[in-house]
DNA sequence: AATGAATGAGGATTCATTCAT
DNA sequence: AATGAATGAATCCTCATTCAT
């Protein structure tokens, strides 16, 4: 079960192992149900070492959140094509988002499922992350179509993305790729269902429009 | 905190009080963090009485889930205008959904935030509920526009609705009404953002179609 | 499960039902593990009624002990042939003992297994009963053979009888009858194993000797 | 009450201390009435440590049973003179039995009084032990006198021994020694009460026979 | 004669956390 | 750099017992 491996690692490495184990454990069992014993064993170290490096369960969880939030943020930021049209920026950001969440399901679970439900110090941390994303999306929407109600649309879009990420994680037999999810969501959001019937869009490959037409 | 009230109530009423207290407590603190002591006190009764009527923390939580799921289901079912166009059915269902979740934020939190993250007996219970909703929405989408990708769109729409419900619950100063939320989401989903700029669609106010052309 | 039956019985009858249920429950589960709920349900009455009639768990258990001890004592006393030879008195007493314990296994279990191990108020009650029996046996032994060591022999004999009663209760396929057990024990005790090989005794049917001779 | 002693012992030693405390507590109070608090205090440690090493009350009790059963078995096995006549084997076995039970009254109480009455996982464990002893005795009896009814005689003999062990434990002022008890029981069982009047037999002091003629 | 409603007290078990090495 | 030994403080749950009718 434990990562066994070599004794006497440098601190940075050990800390990474512990965070990996913690993220996996928190994802699977939830914050309260995960025990420090469990995490220490999963990390292949003794419990006092976990405390030596990470001080407390709260701080450990917080460190997990920060690390996973940073990773997700970085993945999306790196994916967004700066300078492109808003639509294209949105498309590329969604792609980055879906690919990262698919590649790091435990991190995503910690951020999305666990941290939000545990209550106060932590819910606030992820709320910040989420509202940054919502604001970014809102800015894109404003730039793209100047719509009123951007706030609502941005929340809707983010919620839709979260839902699709969760859906993709739970076994629809040939799991949709990040690209497919992004394409579906772009179509859904951009063109609207009323036009989706005719849409053949698989992503805004051509400049200007995610839906042709 | 305690319901004070009269001692010696008939069982059915006491049971209802207990479920109310439990839903509120689980919503605020989460399944694991909520203690039976806390719940009993919130219900204004002693802990043994909670056990006498509801047997265990698991069963109590399960009873909360079932009650809130049934209430939500009923609210949506009663709101949907049977026989109307799919679009109008979706509109009326969303309206029912947003009004119910706004009126019962604790029940919604238990279903959406807590039950899904606690793990197995419970996650499955709400997964069933959610997939029923997703399937219902998918059927409407199919009927409405025969779109490919209905599964993805249905998940996106449901996720968007969940996100808006959560957003409305967390203090945007003049909280959007259920009607506004439903209208935003209909526009978002039906017409697409690329057309939202005209902002004409506020929900299918006119008989027959919210989508028109 | 409950004895159901008619409401509103006269007190004596109800009390008997309760004691029956209590003896059965204590025998099966032990004093501590048996709950008043369980006993009340087995008796087919509500718990407050049990308290109304028998006051407390302690007193209820005590009442069980007294009733079963009295029944066993009476069975043995009635079986002993007064005025007969000591050997014959012993034989008839053993016969009464084995037949009663076989007929009332729950009562026997309460006296022998449970009451002795529960600790102080109760262990003393059965200790009295047992020592009366031991004394009675010791008197017979003294009368019969004037042996020194009667105390030890009496304890041995009583222990042997208890062991055989327990053995008979636990499924040796054709369970030995009380008569057979009494015969075995008489032979064992009276003639000694060294002579048992030739013994054909099935009980001291003929005057004078339980072993022929 | 606490073993005071030094803090921070090696696990094996602490575990032994805990078992000692548990055996004493279970013997005095019974399985159900003994609380883990009580046992931990008697062992001079905190409750969590008891759980860390012995997992649960059930497992703790089971460990007590196994340890005491093994000790008793070993004592008797080591006492039996292998290769001697059956009579002499029985004599030496009884001697070992009485000496061990006198030296370890708590262990004997746990096996004889408590474990048998607690119900299923445990009663079975000691039933196995007891039936092994009964079988061993039965084999000796068969070898010694080929008697019919060995089963009954073996049960009687074992029961008599148990009774004498219990008697010796409860304060007959000059407590009989193991040797005296074994001698009484050998006489009782081997020669029979009808011959005990001569009282010559005190155990097989002379080589070869405890029964002589 | 009988019961539905209710509770104070206690017991098993778990967990985050620290100490001594 | 790392760990075996140890615990204070909850938490779930049960039970004997009483009250009001």
PDB file of C-alpha atoms in Angstrom, chain A residues 9 19 30-31 33 36 51 61 70 100 106 112 125 127 135 138-140 151-152 154 158 166 171 180-181 190 194 205:
ATOM      1  CA  UNK A   9      14.629  11.466   1.086  1.00  0.00           C
ATOM      2  CA  UNK A  19       0.689  15.667  -0.575  1.00  0.00           C
ATOM      3  CA  UNK A  30     -13.461  13.164   2.278  1.00  0.00           C
ATOM      4  CA  UNK A  31     -11.794  15.509   4.691  1.00  0.00           C
ATOM      5  CA  UNK A  33     -13.303  10.580   7.070  1.00  0.00           C
ATOM      6  CA  UNK A  36      -3.905  10.997   9.443  1.00  0.00           C
ATOM      7  CA  UNK A  51       3.214  16.467  11.433  1.00  0.00           C
ATOM      8  CA  UNK A  61      -5.649  19.888   3.633  1.00  0.00           C
ATOM      9  CA  UNK A  70      -2.449  26.312  -8.466  1.00  0.00           C
ATOM     10  CA  UNK A 100      -6.418  18.847 -16.622  1.00  0.00           C
ATOM     11  CA  UNK A 106      -8.185  13.349  -7.359  1.00  0.00           C
ATOM     12  CA  UNK A 112     -14.748  20.515  -6.392  1.00  0.00           C
ATOM     13  CA  UNK A 125     -10.222  29.201  -0.399  1.00  0.00           C
ATOM     14  CA  UNK A 127     -14.611  30.042  -3.507  1.00  0.00           C
ATOM     15  CA  UNK A 135     -14.808  36.530 -13.470  1.00  0.00           C
ATOM     16  CA  UNK A 138     -17.514  36.861 -17.499  1.00  0.00           C
ATOM     17  CA  UNK A 139     -14.890  39.142 -18.992  1.00  0.00           C
ATOM     18  CA  UNK A 140     -14.688  36.990 -22.062  1.00  0.00           C
ATOM     19  CA  UNK A 151     -22.784  37.168 -14.330  1.00  0.00           C
ATOM     20  CA  UNK A 152     -25.536  34.627 -14.682  1.00  0.00           C
ATOM     21  CA  UNK A 154     -20.700  32.983 -16.536  1.00  0.00           C
ATOM     22  CA  UNK A 158     -18.793  27.314 -15.246  1.00  0.00           C
ATOM     23  CA  UNK A 166     -17.770  15.152 -13.328  1.00  0.00           C
ATOM     24  CA  UNK A 171     -17.652   5.977 -16.736  1.00  0.00           C
ATOM     25  CA  UNK A 180     -15.220  16.540 -27.247  1.00  0.00           C
ATOM     26  CA  UNK A 181     -16.390  18.014 -23.972  1.00  0.00           C
ATOM     27  CA  UNK A 190     -22.397  29.705 -27.938  1.00  0.00           C
ATOM     28  CA  UNK A 194     -32.142  25.713 -30.835  1.00  0.00           C
ATOM     29  CA  UNK A 205     -11.254  25.349 -35.746  1.00  0.00           C
TER      30      UNK A 205
END
